[in-house]
Amino acid sequence: MARSAQEQRNLDLVLAMFREVLVPLDSAPVDRFIAADYIQHSPLAAPGRDALKAFLDEIRPSHPDAEHNLKRAFVDGDHVVLHYHVRRWRDDPGMMVCDIFRVADGLIVEHWDVIQDIAPAGPNPNPPW
Amino acid sequence: MARSAQEQRNLDLVLAMFREVLVPLDSAPVDRFIAADYIQHSPLAAPGRDALKAFLDEIRPSHPDAEHNLKRAFVDGDHVVLHYHVRRWRDDPGMMVCDIFRVADGLIVEHWDVIQDIAPAGPNPNPPW
């Protein structure tokens, strides 16, 4: 069940983007990871790479305590999946996120996400991660 | 970037469970796919296989028009990821779901999900799938 060398490169690209862009909410390295014409499917985001950079620039100053805790990551061919917990501020119960990325020629070219707020209490004592 | 034979078996198991259990909301085949002691992380579900069967039995009669439209599926080792759109009834805009399953010895032994309602309108004209 080994990953191919190409799959490992695709996974490494997305993990580096997670560490350098999403965790610090930093738009500066975006062009090294995301293609100019990438296809955005997130319902929260305006389409296009520039919109992503503008979004990061907008939220970074107001979220100095944001935390992104990666729980698991998968790669299958040209698709990479990340499952992580985001806290936007201290004491935020946060959200679970599933991001799906498609990689081509060493850049992220397409993105989908599913985001769900952490439920305050419910029928399941197991954590959602 | 080929999947190993074991990965293909893991993916096929989860896809069969999707077709035979989730699409028809049918509890009868659950034991063929899900281990007795499987670990449930869905915040909406009580833990355990029996709770899943009870949930399916409860919702099936009231959801004759439910649709599950699989958009993409991935496998990486013992983990399988499904990304799909659910409509609970006619004219339901529905929800996007990302399910993550862990497989061991030919059965699903652990499950996480992230679920998000389809937004009525937003900044992104691209669909969320």
PDB file of C-alpha atoms in Angstrom:
ATOM      1  CA  MET A   1       0.000   0.000   0.000  1.00  0.00           C
ATOM      2  CA  ALA A   2       2.907   2.301  -0.738  1.00  0.00           C
ATOM      3  CA  ARG A   3       2.383   5.694  -2.268  1.00  0.00           C
ATOM      4  CA  SER A   4       4.060   6.281  -5.621  1.00  0.00           C
ATOM      5  CA  ALA A   5       6.813   8.875  -5.839  1.00  0.00           C
ATOM      6  CA  GLN A   6       4.420  11.188  -7.702  1.00  0.00           C
ATOM      7  CA  GLU A   7       1.738  10.739  -5.044  1.00  0.00           C
ATOM      8  CA  GLN A   8       4.272  11.553  -2.326  1.00  0.00           C
ATOM      9  CA  ARG A   9       5.253  14.728  -4.207  1.00  0.00           C
ATOM     10  CA  ASN A  10       1.581  15.725  -4.510  1.00  0.00           C
ATOM     11  CA  LEU A  11       1.006  15.106  -0.798  1.00  0.00           C
ATOM     12  CA  ASP A  12       4.179  16.980   0.155  1.00  0.00           C
ATOM     13  CA  LEU A  13       3.113  19.976  -1.956  1.00  0.00           C
ATOM     14  CA  VAL A  14      -0.255  20.223  -0.224  1.00  0.00           C
ATOM     15  CA  LEU A  15       1.239  19.707   3.243  1.00  0.00           C
ATOM     16  CA  ALA A  16       3.780  22.469   2.570  1.00  0.00           C
ATOM     17  CA  MET A  17       0.946  24.761   1.433  1.00  0.00           C
ATOM     18  CA  PHE A  18      -0.947  23.906   4.626  1.00  0.00           C
ATOM     19  CA  ARG A  19       2.075  24.786   6.800  1.00  0.00           C
ATOM     20  CA  GLU A  20       3.161  27.910   4.911  1.00  0.00           C
ATOM     21  CA  VAL A  21      -0.200  29.392   3.820  1.00  0.00           C
ATOM     22  CA  LEU A  22      -3.118  28.074   5.876  1.00  0.00           C
ATOM     23  CA  VAL A  23      -1.515  27.823   9.311  1.00  0.00           C
ATOM     24  CA  PRO A  24      -0.038  31.366   9.270  1.00  0.00           C
ATOM     25  CA  LEU A  25      -2.872  32.742   7.033  1.00  0.00           C
ATOM     26  CA  ASP A  26      -0.079  34.070   4.829  1.00  0.00           C
ATOM     27  CA  SER A  27      -0.791  35.085   1.237  1.00  0.00           C
ATOM     28  CA  ALA A  28       2.864  35.658   0.321  1.00  0.00           C
ATOM     29  CA  PRO A  29       3.721  32.035  -0.624  1.00  0.00           C
ATOM     30  CA  VAL A  30       0.429  31.334  -2.429  1.00  0.00           C
ATOM     31  CA  ASP A  31       1.865  31.571  -5.965  1.00  0.00           C
ATOM     32  CA  ARG A  32       4.404  28.820  -5.210  1.00  0.00           C
ATOM     33  CA  PHE A  33       1.585  26.357  -4.475  1.00  0.00           C
ATOM     34  CA  ILE A  34      -1.544  27.368  -6.381  1.00  0.00           C
ATOM     35  CA  ALA A  35      -1.991  27.758 -10.139  1.00  0.00           C
ATOM     36  CA  ALA A  36      -3.127  31.115 -11.501  1.00  0.00           C
ATOM     37  CA  ASP A  37      -6.231  29.577 -13.075  1.00  0.00           C
ATOM     38  CA  TYR A  38      -7.140  27.194 -10.272  1.00  0.00           C
ATOM     39  CA  ILE A  39     -10.787  26.242  -9.868  1.00  0.00           C
ATOM     40  CA  GLN A  40     -12.297  27.120  -6.515  1.00  0.00           C
ATOM     41  CA  HIS A  41     -15.379  25.175  -5.326  1.00  0.00           C
ATOM     42  CA  SER A  42     -15.495  26.466  -1.746  1.00  0.00           C
ATOM     43  CA  PRO A  43     -18.888  28.157  -1.305  1.00  0.00           C
ATOM     44  CA  LEU A  44     -17.289  30.705   1.025  1.00  0.00           C
ATOM     45  CA  ALA A  45     -14.670  31.917  -1.429  1.00  0.00           C
ATOM     46  CA  ALA A  46     -14.795  34.071  -4.504  1.00  0.00           C
ATOM     47  CA  PRO A  47     -13.189  32.258  -7.433  1.00  0.00           C
ATOM     48  CA  GLY A  48      -9.561  32.695  -8.343  1.00  0.00           C
ATOM     49  CA  ARG A  49      -6.126  32.771  -6.752  1.00  0.00           C
ATOM     50  CA  ASP A  50      -6.167  36.529  -6.196  1.00  0.00           C
ATOM     51  CA  ALA A  51      -9.409  36.256  -4.224  1.00  0.00           C
ATOM     52  CA  LEU A  52      -7.734  33.700  -1.959  1.00  0.00           C
ATOM     53  CA  LYS A  53      -4.822  36.048  -1.343  1.00  0.00           C
ATOM     54  CA  ALA A  54      -7.178  38.947  -0.605  1.00  0.00           C
ATOM     55  CA  PHE A  55      -9.140  36.755   1.810  1.00  0.00           C
ATOM     56  CA  LEU A  56      -5.972  35.761   3.694  1.00  0.00           C
ATOM     57  CA  ASP A  57      -4.793  39.374   3.849  1.00  0.00           C
ATOM     58  CA  GLU A  58      -8.182  40.405   5.213  1.00  0.00           C
ATOM     59  CA  ILE A  59      -8.491  37.847   8.006  1.00  0.00           C
ATOM     60  CA  ARG A  60      -4.860  37.511   9.133  1.00  0.00           C
ATOM     61  CA  PRO A  61      -4.659  40.695  11.239  1.00  0.00           C
ATOM     62  CA  SER A  62      -7.825  39.855  13.175  1.00  0.00           C
ATOM     63  CA  HIS A  63      -6.909  36.196  13.835  1.00  0.00           C
ATOM     64  CA  PRO A  64      -3.549  36.203  15.642  1.00  0.00           C
ATOM     65  CA  ASP A  65      -4.501  33.140  17.708  1.00  0.00           C
ATOM     66  CA  ALA A  66      -5.926  30.989  14.905  1.00  0.00           C
ATOM     67  CA  GLU A  67      -4.850  27.337  15.063  1.00  0.00           C
ATOM     68  CA  HIS A  68      -5.018  24.691  12.349  1.00  0.00           C
ATOM     69  CA  ASN A  69      -4.526  21.176  13.708  1.00  0.00           C
ATOM     70  CA  LEU A  70      -4.092  18.598  10.985  1.00  0.00           C
ATOM     71  CA  LYS A  71      -5.622  15.258  11.959  1.00  0.00           C
ATOM     72  CA  ARG A  72      -5.004  13.129   8.852  1.00  0.00           C
ATOM     73  CA  ALA A  73      -3.930  13.487   5.219  1.00  0.00           C
ATOM     74  CA  PHE A  74      -4.392  11.202   2.229  1.00  0.00           C
ATOM     75  CA  VAL A  75      -3.303  11.071  -1.388  1.00  0.00           C
ATOM     76  CA  ASP A  76      -4.798   9.078  -4.263  1.00  0.00           C
ATOM     77  CA  GLY A  77      -3.228   9.863  -7.623  1.00  0.00           C
ATOM     78  CA  ASP A  78      -3.572  13.588  -8.271  1.00  0.00           C
ATOM     79  CA  HIS A  79      -5.966  14.242  -5.367  1.00  0.00           C
ATOM     80  CA  VAL A  80      -4.968  15.093  -1.790  1.00  0.00           C
ATOM     81  CA  VAL A  81      -7.373  15.165   1.174  1.00  0.00           C
ATOM     82  CA  LEU A  82      -6.743  16.980   4.471  1.00  0.00           C
ATOM     83  CA  HIS A  83      -8.909  16.584   7.589  1.00  0.00           C
ATOM     84  CA  TYR A  84      -8.238  19.204  10.246  1.00  0.00           C
ATOM     85  CA  HIS A  85      -9.600  21.212  13.150  1.00  0.00           C
ATOM     86  CA  VAL A  86      -9.556  25.010  13.027  1.00  0.00           C
ATOM     87  CA  ARG A  87      -9.863  27.303  16.017  1.00  0.00           C
ATOM     88  CA  ARG A  88     -10.283  30.909  14.913  1.00  0.00           C
ATOM     89  CA  TRP A  89      -9.596  32.445  18.339  1.00  0.00           C
ATOM     90  CA  ARG A  90      -8.899  31.331  21.894  1.00  0.00           C
ATOM     91  CA  ASP A  91     -11.791  29.319  23.358  1.00  0.00           C
ATOM     92  CA  ASP A  92     -13.319  28.821  19.905  1.00  0.00           C
ATOM     93  CA  PRO A  93     -14.705  25.266  19.783  1.00  0.00           C
ATOM     94  CA  GLY A  94     -13.834  25.577  16.127  1.00  0.00           C
ATOM     95  CA  MET A  95     -14.710  23.764  12.963  1.00  0.00           C
ATOM     96  CA  MET A  96     -13.824  20.501  11.297  1.00  0.00           C
ATOM     97  CA  VAL A  97     -12.648  20.911   7.708  1.00  0.00           C
ATOM     98  CA  CYS A  98     -12.235  18.412   4.901  1.00  0.00           C
ATOM     99  CA  ASP A  99     -10.240  19.927   2.023  1.00  0.00           C
ATOM    100  CA  ILE A 100      -9.804  18.144  -1.293  1.00  0.00           C
ATOM    101  CA  PHE A 101      -7.116  19.388  -3.684  1.00  0.00           C
ATOM    102  CA  ARG A 102      -6.304  18.359  -7.240  1.00  0.00           C
ATOM    103  CA  VAL A 103      -2.666  18.742  -8.243  1.00  0.00           C
ATOM    104  CA  ALA A 104      -1.250  19.025 -11.755  1.00  0.00           C
ATOM    105  CA  ASP A 105       2.329  19.761 -12.787  1.00  0.00           C
ATOM    106  CA  GLY A 106       3.394  20.598  -9.253  1.00  0.00           C
ATOM    107  CA  LEU A 107       0.641  23.100  -8.458  1.00  0.00           C
ATOM    108  CA  ILE A 108      -2.806  22.959  -6.877  1.00  0.00           C
ATOM    109  CA  VAL A 109      -5.323  23.443  -9.698  1.00  0.00           C
ATOM    110  CA  GLU A 110      -8.685  22.705  -8.052  1.00  0.00           C
ATOM    111  CA  HIS A 111     -10.129  22.799  -4.525  1.00  0.00           C
ATOM    112  CA  TRP A 112     -13.263  21.640  -2.727  1.00  0.00           C
ATOM    113  CA  ASP A 113     -14.080  21.921   0.975  1.00  0.00           C
ATOM    114  CA  VAL A 114     -16.669  20.800   3.494  1.00  0.00           C
ATOM    115  CA  ILE A 115     -16.778  22.718   6.791  1.00  0.00           C
ATOM    116  CA  GLN A 116     -18.806  21.950   9.917  1.00  0.00           C
ATOM    117  CA  ASP A 117     -18.942  23.770  13.234  1.00  0.00           C
ATOM    118  CA  ILE A 118     -18.050  21.682  16.270  1.00  0.00           C
ATOM    119  CA  ALA A 119     -21.328  20.733  17.945  1.00  0.00           C
ATOM    120  CA  PRO A 120     -21.541  21.931  21.562  1.00  0.00           C
ATOM    121  CA  ALA A 121     -22.955  18.582  22.681  1.00  0.00           C
ATOM    122  CA  GLY A 122     -24.635  15.639  21.041  1.00  0.00           C
ATOM    123  CA  PRO A 123     -25.282  11.928  21.126  1.00  0.00           C
ATOM    124  CA  ASN A 124     -21.660  10.969  20.429  1.00  0.00           C
ATOM    125  CA  PRO A 125     -19.041  11.212  23.192  1.00  0.00           C
ATOM    126  CA  ASN A 126     -16.243  10.523  20.669  1.00  0.00           C
ATOM    127  CA  PRO A 127     -14.468  13.606  19.295  1.00  0.00           C
ATOM    128  CA  PRO A 128     -15.152  14.507  15.641  1.00  0.00           C
ATOM    129  CA  TRP A 129     -11.446  14.084  14.734  1.00  0.00           C
TER     130      TRP A 129
ATOM    131  CA  MET B   1      -0.134   6.127  -9.521  1.00  0.00           C
ATOM    132  CA  ALA B   2      -1.907   2.790  -9.478  1.00  0.00           C
ATOM    133  CA  ARG B   3      -3.846   1.640  -6.468  1.00  0.00           C
ATOM    134  CA  SER B   4      -2.603  -1.558  -4.857  1.00  0.00           C
ATOM    135  CA  ALA B   5      -4.871  -4.610  -4.927  1.00  0.00           C
ATOM    136  CA  GLN B   6      -5.548  -4.127  -1.203  1.00  0.00           C
ATOM    137  CA  GLU B   7      -6.415  -0.470  -1.727  1.00  0.00           C
ATOM    138  CA  GLN B   8      -8.807  -1.400  -4.524  1.00  0.00           C
ATOM    139  CA  ARG B   9     -10.490  -3.938  -2.225  1.00  0.00           C
ATOM    140  CA  ASN B  10     -10.830  -1.289   0.506  1.00  0.00           C
ATOM    141  CA  LEU B  11     -12.315   1.197  -1.956  1.00  0.00           C
ATOM    142  CA  ASP B  12     -14.666  -1.415  -3.407  1.00  0.00           C
ATOM    143  CA  LEU B  13     -15.898  -2.338   0.077  1.00  0.00           C
ATOM    144  CA  VAL B  14     -16.766   1.259   0.927  1.00  0.00           C
ATOM    145  CA  LEU B  15     -18.378   1.890  -2.472  1.00  0.00           C
ATOM    146  CA  ALA B  16     -20.521  -1.232  -2.042  1.00  0.00           C
ATOM    147  CA  MET B  17     -21.562  -0.025   1.426  1.00  0.00           C
ATOM    148  CA  PHE B  18     -22.447   3.363  -0.086  1.00  0.00           C
ATOM    149  CA  ARG B  19     -24.630   1.714  -2.758  1.00  0.00           C
ATOM    150  CA  GLU B  20     -26.274  -0.888  -0.542  1.00  0.00           C
ATOM    151  CA  VAL B  21     -26.619   0.981   2.780  1.00  0.00           C
ATOM    152  CA  LEU B  22     -26.404   4.759   2.372  1.00  0.00           C
ATOM    153  CA  VAL B  23     -28.232   5.213  -0.941  1.00  0.00           C
ATOM    154  CA  PRO B  24     -31.280   3.082   0.058  1.00  0.00           C
ATOM    155  CA  LEU B  25     -30.938   3.978   3.800  1.00  0.00           C
ATOM    156  CA  ASP B  26     -31.055   0.219   4.393  1.00  0.00           C
ATOM    157  CA  SER B  27     -29.860  -1.236   7.688  1.00  0.00           C
ATOM    158  CA  ALA B  28     -30.143  -4.872   6.564  1.00  0.00           C
ATOM    159  CA  PRO B  29     -26.696  -5.171   4.904  1.00  0.00           C
ATOM    160  CA  VAL B  30     -24.820  -3.159   7.576  1.00  0.00           C
ATOM    161  CA  ASP B  31     -23.181  -6.167   9.253  1.00  0.00           C
ATOM    162  CA  ARG B  32     -21.545  -7.217   5.981  1.00  0.00           C
ATOM    163  CA  PHE B  33     -19.679  -3.897   5.807  1.00  0.00           C
ATOM    164  CA  ILE B  34     -19.189  -2.526   9.311  1.00  0.00           C
ATOM    165  CA  ALA B  35     -17.392  -4.136  12.251  1.00  0.00           C
ATOM    166  CA  ALA B  36     -19.333  -4.704  15.473  1.00  0.00           C
ATOM    167  CA  ASP B  37     -16.908  -2.533  17.472  1.00  0.00           C
ATOM    168  CA  TYR B  38     -16.411   0.209  14.902  1.00  0.00           C
ATOM    169  CA  ILE B  39     -15.528   3.666  16.168  1.00  0.00           C
ATOM    170  CA  GLN B  40     -17.965   6.392  15.219  1.00  0.00           C
ATOM    171  CA  HIS B  41     -16.759  10.014  15.146  1.00  0.00           C
ATOM    172  CA  SER B  42     -19.791  11.588  13.484  1.00  0.00           C
ATOM    173  CA  PRO B  43     -21.121  14.209  15.916  1.00  0.00           C
ATOM    174  CA  LEU B  44     -24.664  13.430  14.762  1.00  0.00           C
ATOM    175  CA  ALA B  45     -24.558   9.717  15.540  1.00  0.00           C
ATOM    176  CA  ALA B  46     -24.631   7.736  18.735  1.00  0.00           C
ATOM    177  CA  PRO B  47     -21.644   5.384  18.879  1.00  0.00           C
ATOM    178  CA  GLY B  48     -21.831   1.814  17.702  1.00  0.00           C
ATOM    179  CA  ARG B  49     -23.068  -0.254  14.813  1.00  0.00           C
ATOM    180  CA  ASP B  50     -26.490  -0.868  16.346  1.00  0.00           C
ATOM    181  CA  ALA B  51     -27.073   2.881  16.677  1.00  0.00           C
ATOM    182  CA  LEU B  52     -26.347   3.253  12.965  1.00  0.00           C
ATOM    183  CA  LYS B  53     -28.895   0.576  12.110  1.00  0.00           C
ATOM    184  CA  ALA B  54     -31.506   2.166  14.385  1.00  0.00           C
ATOM    185  CA  PHE B  55     -30.847   5.550  12.750  1.00  0.00           C
ATOM    186  CA  LEU B  56     -31.329   4.113   9.250  1.00  0.00           C
ATOM    187  CA  ASP B  57     -34.516   2.323  10.306  1.00  0.00           C
ATOM    188  CA  GLU B  58     -35.835   5.557  11.789  1.00  0.00           C
ATOM    189  CA  ILE B  59     -35.219   7.855   8.823  1.00  0.00           C
ATOM    190  CA  ARG B  60     -35.882   5.498   5.893  1.00  0.00           C
ATOM    191  CA  PRO B  61     -39.718   5.596   5.975  1.00  0.00           C
ATOM    192  CA  SER B  62     -39.801   9.409   6.025  1.00  0.00           C
ATOM    193  CA  HIS B  63     -37.211   9.888   3.243  1.00  0.00           C
ATOM    194  CA  PRO B  64     -38.497   8.007   0.189  1.00  0.00           C
ATOM    195  CA  ASP B  65     -37.031  10.608  -2.177  1.00  0.00           C
ATOM    196  CA  ALA B  66     -33.571  10.905  -0.611  1.00  0.00           C
ATOM    197  CA  GLU B  67     -30.726  10.991  -3.148  1.00  0.00           C
ATOM    198  CA  HIS B  68     -27.025  10.405  -2.581  1.00  0.00           C
ATOM    199  CA  ASN B  69     -24.904  11.549  -5.502  1.00  0.00           C
ATOM    200  CA  LEU B  70     -21.296  10.462  -5.244  1.00  0.00           C
ATOM    201  CA  LYS B  71     -18.926  13.047  -6.724  1.00  0.00           C
ATOM    202  CA  ARG B  72     -15.503  11.491  -6.059  1.00  0.00           C
ATOM    203  CA  ALA B  73     -13.881   8.709  -4.047  1.00  0.00           C
ATOM    204  CA  PHE B  74     -10.294   8.155  -2.944  1.00  0.00           C
ATOM    205  CA  VAL B  75      -8.277   5.477  -1.198  1.00  0.00           C
ATOM    206  CA  ASP B  76      -4.907   5.763   0.532  1.00  0.00           C
ATOM    207  CA  GLY B  77      -3.855   2.584   2.301  1.00  0.00           C
ATOM    208  CA  ASP B  78      -6.548   1.622   4.787  1.00  0.00           C
ATOM    209  CA  HIS B  79      -8.475   4.906   4.506  1.00  0.00           C
ATOM    210  CA  VAL B  80     -11.240   5.667   1.998  1.00  0.00           C
ATOM    211  CA  VAL B  81     -12.733   9.124   1.381  1.00  0.00           C
ATOM    212  CA  LEU B  82     -16.122   9.793  -0.252  1.00  0.00           C
ATOM    213  CA  HIS B  83     -17.325  13.256  -1.339  1.00  0.00           C
ATOM    214  CA  TYR B  84     -21.029  13.389  -2.150  1.00  0.00           C
ATOM    215  CA  HIS B  85     -24.169  15.487  -2.326  1.00  0.00           C
ATOM    216  CA  VAL B  86     -27.261  14.446  -0.361  1.00  0.00           C
ATOM    217  CA  ARG B  87     -30.785  15.630  -1.039  1.00  0.00           C
ATOM    218  CA  ARG B  88     -33.121  14.534   1.753  1.00  0.00           C
ATOM    219  CA  TRP B  89     -36.336  15.307  -0.138  1.00  0.00           C
ATOM    220  CA  ARG B  90     -37.464  16.797  -3.449  1.00  0.00           C
ATOM    221  CA  ASP B  91     -36.355  20.430  -3.821  1.00  0.00           C
ATOM    222  CA  ASP B  92     -33.900  20.071  -0.929  1.00  0.00           C
ATOM    223  CA  PRO B  93     -30.762  22.037  -1.884  1.00  0.00           C
ATOM    224  CA  GLY B  94     -29.079  19.407   0.221  1.00  0.00           C
ATOM    225  CA  MET B  95     -25.746  18.988   1.903  1.00  0.00           C
ATOM    226  CA  MET B  96     -22.198  18.216   0.895  1.00  0.00           C
ATOM    227  CA  VAL B  97     -20.661  15.348   2.828  1.00  0.00           C
ATOM    228  CA  CYS B  98     -17.068  14.202   3.208  1.00  0.00           C
ATOM    229  CA  ASP B  99     -16.909  10.742   4.788  1.00  0.00           C
ATOM    230  CA  ILE B 100     -13.637   9.154   5.865  1.00  0.00           C
ATOM    231  CA  PHE B 101     -13.579   5.424   6.604  1.00  0.00           C
ATOM    232  CA  ARG B 102     -10.825   3.221   8.007  1.00  0.00           C
ATOM    233  CA  VAL B 103     -10.913  -0.393   6.851  1.00  0.00           C
ATOM    234  CA  ALA B 104      -9.325  -3.410   8.548  1.00  0.00           C
ATOM    235  CA  ASP B 105      -9.672  -7.086   7.636  1.00  0.00           C
ATOM    236  CA  GLY B 106     -12.414  -6.393   5.101  1.00  0.00           C
ATOM    237  CA  LEU B 107     -14.693  -4.325   7.354  1.00  0.00           C
ATOM    238  CA  ILE B 108     -15.145  -0.635   8.132  1.00  0.00           C
ATOM    239  CA  VAL B 109     -13.766  -0.089  11.639  1.00  0.00           C
ATOM    240  CA  GLU B 110     -13.773   3.716  12.027  1.00  0.00           C
ATOM    241  CA  HIS B 111     -15.673   6.661  10.536  1.00  0.00           C
ATOM    242  CA  TRP B 112     -15.446  10.440  10.491  1.00  0.00           C
ATOM    243  CA  ASP B 113     -17.650  12.898   8.606  1.00  0.00           C
ATOM    244  CA  VAL B 114     -17.887  16.591   7.801  1.00  0.00           C
ATOM    245  CA  ILE B 115     -21.287  17.858   6.624  1.00  0.00           C
ATOM    246  CA  GLN B 116     -22.196  21.306   5.284  1.00  0.00           C
ATOM    247  CA  ASP B 117     -25.530  22.635   4.055  1.00  0.00           C
ATOM    248  CA  ILE B 118     -25.562  23.944   0.501  1.00  0.00           C
ATOM    249  CA  ALA B 119     -25.427  27.731   0.736  1.00  0.00           C
ATOM    250  CA  PRO B 120     -28.396  29.430  -0.963  1.00  0.00           C
ATOM    251  CA  ALA B 121     -26.111  31.997  -2.609  1.00  0.00           C
ATOM    252  CA  GLY B 122     -22.610  33.284  -2.058  1.00  0.00           C
ATOM    253  CA  PRO B 123     -19.509  34.769  -3.614  1.00  0.00           C
ATOM    254  CA  ASN B 124     -18.654  31.660  -5.643  1.00  0.00           C
ATOM    255  CA  PRO B 125     -20.607  30.811  -8.817  1.00  0.00           C
ATOM    256  CA  ASN B 126     -18.890  27.398  -9.026  1.00  0.00           C
ATOM    257  CA  PRO B 127     -20.829  24.479  -7.530  1.00  0.00           C
ATOM    258  CA  PRO B 128     -19.507  22.990  -4.277  1.00  0.00           C
ATOM    259  CA  TRP B 129     -18.964  19.579  -5.914  1.00  0.00           C
TER     260      TRP B 129
END
